[in-house]
GROMACS .gro file of C-alpha atoms in nm:
model
  185
    1UNK     CA    1  -0.251  -0.774  -2.680
    2UNK     CA    2   0.074  -0.819  -2.449
    3UNK     CA    3   0.102  -0.787  -2.080
    4UNK     CA    4   0.487  -0.667  -2.110
    5UNK     CA    5   0.669  -0.655  -1.842
    6UNK     CA    6   0.571  -0.384  -1.603
    7UNK     CA    7   0.185  -0.552  -1.584
    8UNK     CA    8   0.406  -0.882  -1.443
    9UNK     CA    9   0.546  -0.755  -1.220
   10UNK     CA   10   0.163  -0.677  -1.117
   11UNK     CA   11   0.067  -0.971  -1.150
   12UNK     CA   12   0.331  -1.131  -0.887
   13UNK     CA   13   0.267  -0.847  -0.667
   14UNK     CA   14  -0.142  -0.918  -0.653
   15UNK     CA   15  -0.057  -1.327  -0.696
   16UNK     CA   16   0.212  -1.247  -0.331
   17UNK     CA   17  -0.075  -1.097  -0.173
   18UNK     CA   18  -0.229  -1.510  -0.048
   19UNK     CA   19   0.092  -1.672  -0.026
   20UNK     CA   20   0.193  -1.428   0.187
   21UNK     CA   21  -0.062  -1.518   0.399
   22UNK     CA   22  -0.052  -1.786   0.416
   23UNK     CA   23   0.292  -1.825   0.545
   24UNK     CA   24   0.281  -1.500   0.831
   25UNK     CA   25   0.017  -1.794   0.946
   26UNK     CA   26   0.091  -2.218   0.855
   27UNK     CA   27   0.466  -2.117   0.881
   28UNK     CA   28   0.595  -2.162   1.296
   29UNK     CA   29   0.636  -1.805   1.395
   30UNK     CA   30   0.919  -1.758   1.409
   31UNK     CA   31   0.988  -1.826   1.006
   32UNK     CA   32   0.669  -1.739   0.895
   33UNK     CA   33   0.628  -1.368   1.033
   34UNK     CA   34   0.966  -1.283   0.823
   35UNK     CA   35   0.967  -1.400   0.547
   36UNK     CA   36   0.599  -1.268   0.504
   37UNK     CA   37   0.762  -0.940   0.537
   38UNK     CA   38   1.030  -1.007   0.316
   39UNK     CA   39   0.697  -1.111   0.020
   40UNK     CA   40   0.576  -0.801   0.108
   41UNK     CA   41   0.895  -0.568   0.048
   42UNK     CA   42   0.969  -0.732  -0.222
   43UNK     CA   43   0.579  -0.699  -0.385
   44UNK     CA   44   0.666  -0.315  -0.268
   45UNK     CA   45   0.959  -0.341  -0.456
   46UNK     CA   46   0.762  -0.447  -0.781
   47UNK     CA   47   0.506  -0.125  -0.707
   48UNK     CA   48   0.822   0.104  -0.732
   49UNK     CA   49   0.931  -0.121  -1.034
   50UNK     CA   50   0.616  -0.149  -1.249
   51UNK     CA   51   0.581   0.213  -1.240
   52UNK     CA   52   0.928   0.285  -1.348
   53UNK     CA   53   0.983   0.033  -1.591
   54UNK     CA   54   0.582   0.060  -1.764
   55UNK     CA   55   0.726   0.489  -1.865
   56UNK     CA   56   1.146   0.358  -1.922
   57UNK     CA   57   0.998   0.100  -2.149
   58UNK     CA   58   0.698   0.288  -2.309
   59UNK     CA   59   0.494   0.050  -2.170
   60UNK     CA   60   0.158   0.239  -2.012
   61UNK     CA   61  -0.124   0.072  -2.044
   62UNK     CA   62  -0.475   0.068  -1.933
   63UNK     CA   63  -0.471  -0.225  -1.788
   64UNK     CA   64  -0.178  -0.165  -1.632
   65UNK     CA   65  -0.339   0.203  -1.461
   66UNK     CA   66  -0.620   0.010  -1.342
   67UNK     CA   67  -0.496  -0.245  -1.242
   68UNK     CA   68  -0.167  -0.122  -1.051
   69UNK     CA   69  -0.402   0.072  -0.764
   70UNK     CA   70  -0.585  -0.223  -0.706
   71UNK     CA   71  -0.236  -0.465  -0.639
   72UNK     CA   72  -0.151  -0.180  -0.376
   73UNK     CA   73  -0.519  -0.152  -0.226
   74UNK     CA   74  -0.555  -0.540  -0.223
   75UNK     CA   75  -0.182  -0.569  -0.102
   76UNK     CA   76  -0.228  -0.299   0.237
   77UNK     CA   77  -0.536  -0.461   0.353
   78UNK     CA   78  -0.442  -0.769   0.331
   79UNK     CA   79  -0.188  -0.702   0.506
   80UNK     CA   80  -0.300  -0.468   0.761
   81UNK     CA   81  -0.527  -0.670   0.856
   82UNK     CA   82  -0.345  -1.004   0.921
   83UNK     CA   83  -0.162  -0.769   1.171
   84UNK     CA   84  -0.463  -0.684   1.368
   85UNK     CA   85  -0.536  -1.014   1.383
   86UNK     CA   86  -0.199  -1.072   1.531
   87UNK     CA   87  -0.199  -0.724   1.778
   88UNK     CA   88  -0.480  -0.675   1.847
   89UNK     CA   89  -0.429  -0.355   1.953
   90UNK     CA   90  -0.688  -0.068   1.963
   91UNK     CA   91  -0.391   0.156   1.816
   92UNK     CA   92  -0.344  -0.002   1.546
   93UNK     CA   93  -0.727  -0.124   1.494
   94UNK     CA   94  -0.784   0.256   1.432
   95UNK     CA   95  -0.489   0.329   1.218
   96UNK     CA   96  -0.603   0.027   0.981
   97UNK     CA   97  -0.942   0.176   0.987
   98UNK     CA   98  -0.811   0.520   0.875
   99UNK     CA   99  -0.642   0.374   0.592
  100UNK     CA  100  -0.855   0.157   0.416
  101UNK     CA  101  -1.127   0.414   0.477
  102UNK     CA  102  -0.869   0.690   0.288
  103UNK     CA  103  -0.844   0.403   0.001
  104UNK     CA  104  -1.214   0.393  -0.003
  105UNK     CA  105  -1.279   0.777  -0.047
  106UNK     CA  106  -0.981   0.794  -0.268
  107UNK     CA  107  -1.070   0.543  -0.523
  108UNK     CA  108  -1.385   0.651  -0.524
  109UNK     CA  109  -1.233   1.051  -0.602
  110UNK     CA  110  -1.152   0.958  -0.861
  111UNK     CA  111  -1.360   0.777  -1.058
  112UNK     CA  112  -1.575   1.027  -0.956
  113UNK     CA  113  -1.393   1.225  -1.117
  114UNK     CA  114  -1.283   1.092  -1.373
  115UNK     CA  115  -1.683   1.029  -1.484
  116UNK     CA  116  -1.669   1.467  -1.506
  117UNK     CA  117  -1.332   1.396  -1.779
  118UNK     CA  118  -1.137   1.567  -1.486
  119UNK     CA  119  -0.873   1.303  -1.287
  120UNK     CA  120  -0.569   1.482  -1.355
  121UNK     CA  121  -0.713   1.675  -1.081
  122UNK     CA  122  -0.639   1.343  -0.843
  123UNK     CA  123  -0.383   1.250  -0.974
  124UNK     CA  124  -0.111   1.022  -0.735
  125UNK     CA  125   0.112   1.355  -0.564
  126UNK     CA  126   0.422   1.341  -0.438
  127UNK     CA  127   0.226   1.366  -0.052
  128UNK     CA  128   0.068   1.034  -0.165
  129UNK     CA  129   0.386   0.919  -0.308
  130UNK     CA  130   0.530   0.926   0.074
  131UNK     CA  131   0.190   0.826   0.237
  132UNK     CA  132   0.245   0.456   0.043
  133UNK     CA  133   0.635   0.472   0.119
  134UNK     CA  134   0.571   0.537   0.500
  135UNK     CA  135   0.305   0.303   0.543
  136UNK     CA  136   0.487  -0.021   0.266
  137UNK     CA  137   0.760   0.041   0.541
  138UNK     CA  138   0.566   0.046   0.866
  139UNK     CA  139   0.417  -0.266   0.754
  140UNK     CA  140   0.719  -0.429   0.659
  141UNK     CA  141   0.862  -0.383   1.003
  142UNK     CA  142   0.597  -0.538   1.141
  143UNK     CA  143   0.520  -0.794   0.956
  144UNK     CA  144   0.808  -0.882   1.055
  145UNK     CA  145   0.836  -0.830   1.442
  146UNK     CA  146   1.116  -0.899   1.573
  147UNK     CA  147   1.417  -0.695   1.716
  148UNK     CA  148   1.720  -0.668   1.522
  149UNK     CA  149   2.037  -0.653   1.677
  150UNK     CA  150   1.842  -0.507   1.971
  151UNK     CA  151   1.642  -0.219   1.736
  152UNK     CA  152   1.240  -0.298   1.889
  153UNK     CA  153   1.142  -0.285   1.489
  154UNK     CA  154   0.773  -0.371   1.607
  155UNK     CA  155   0.759  -0.023   1.792
  156UNK     CA  156   0.899   0.166   1.486
  157UNK     CA  157   0.657  -0.038   1.295
  158UNK     CA  158   0.438   0.144   1.568
  159UNK     CA  159   0.545   0.503   1.503
  160UNK     CA  160   0.610   0.454   1.131
  161UNK     CA  161   0.189   0.334   1.134
  162UNK     CA  162   0.129   0.622   1.287
  163UNK     CA  163   0.331   0.896   0.994
  164UNK     CA  164   0.173   0.710   0.716
  165UNK     CA  165  -0.221   0.777   0.917
  166UNK     CA  166  -0.173   1.115   0.920
  167UNK     CA  167   0.063   1.131   0.582
  168UNK     CA  168  -0.255   1.016   0.459
  169UNK     CA  169  -0.507   1.183   0.629
  170UNK     CA  170  -0.332   1.480   0.510
  171UNK     CA  171  -0.317   1.346   0.137
  172UNK     CA  172  -0.711   1.257   0.107
  173UNK     CA  173  -0.784   1.714   0.282
  174UNK     CA  174  -0.560   1.729  -0.046
  175UNK     CA  175  -0.730   1.567  -0.287
  176UNK     CA  176  -1.034   1.658  -0.167
  177UNK     CA  177  -0.950   1.991  -0.197
  178UNK     CA  178  -0.841   1.907  -0.492
  179UNK     CA  179  -1.191   1.731  -0.639
  180UNK     CA  180  -1.383   2.082  -0.510
  181UNK     CA  181  -1.147   2.401  -0.602
  182UNK     CA  182  -1.191   2.186  -0.940
  183UNK     CA  183  -1.593   2.068  -0.988
  184UNK     CA  184  -1.601   2.436  -0.848
  185UNK     CA  185  -1.338   2.619  -1.051
   0.00000   0.00000   0.00000
């Protein structure tokens, strides 16, 4: 079995997750937060790049289809927990819980629909991709934390997180609606 470039990038994203946590907590704060953000940014790029390369190089595999969403959820949930731990704001905690709960619901929904032979009815949509992009941008800014040229990076990250929550709930409702329609149609 060959792993291919796309699957290697997915493995790298998985390996970046504990490294990011270590950097965030064990480097001095003024270095740890920006370096963790850069690692997260790199991981986010591999998320886009692995899918692109898998299709472009004809390396789409069952292993990749299985590992890619796990790698995504692993790093997103880890970063949400780190940010909640560091900042402790109720609005960030509630946002993190909504995002994490949605991941469980949609993953379970996909598994259920797959068992019924209807996984395509809950395939990733453009809205889901927009949700992921807004989450990743929000989490990058929240990890980075420090203002850049007077721009309040953390505050922008909080607002992007709220946008991600709206998109998270919206996309979840669409997936649930599709599943119900497919099951009764």
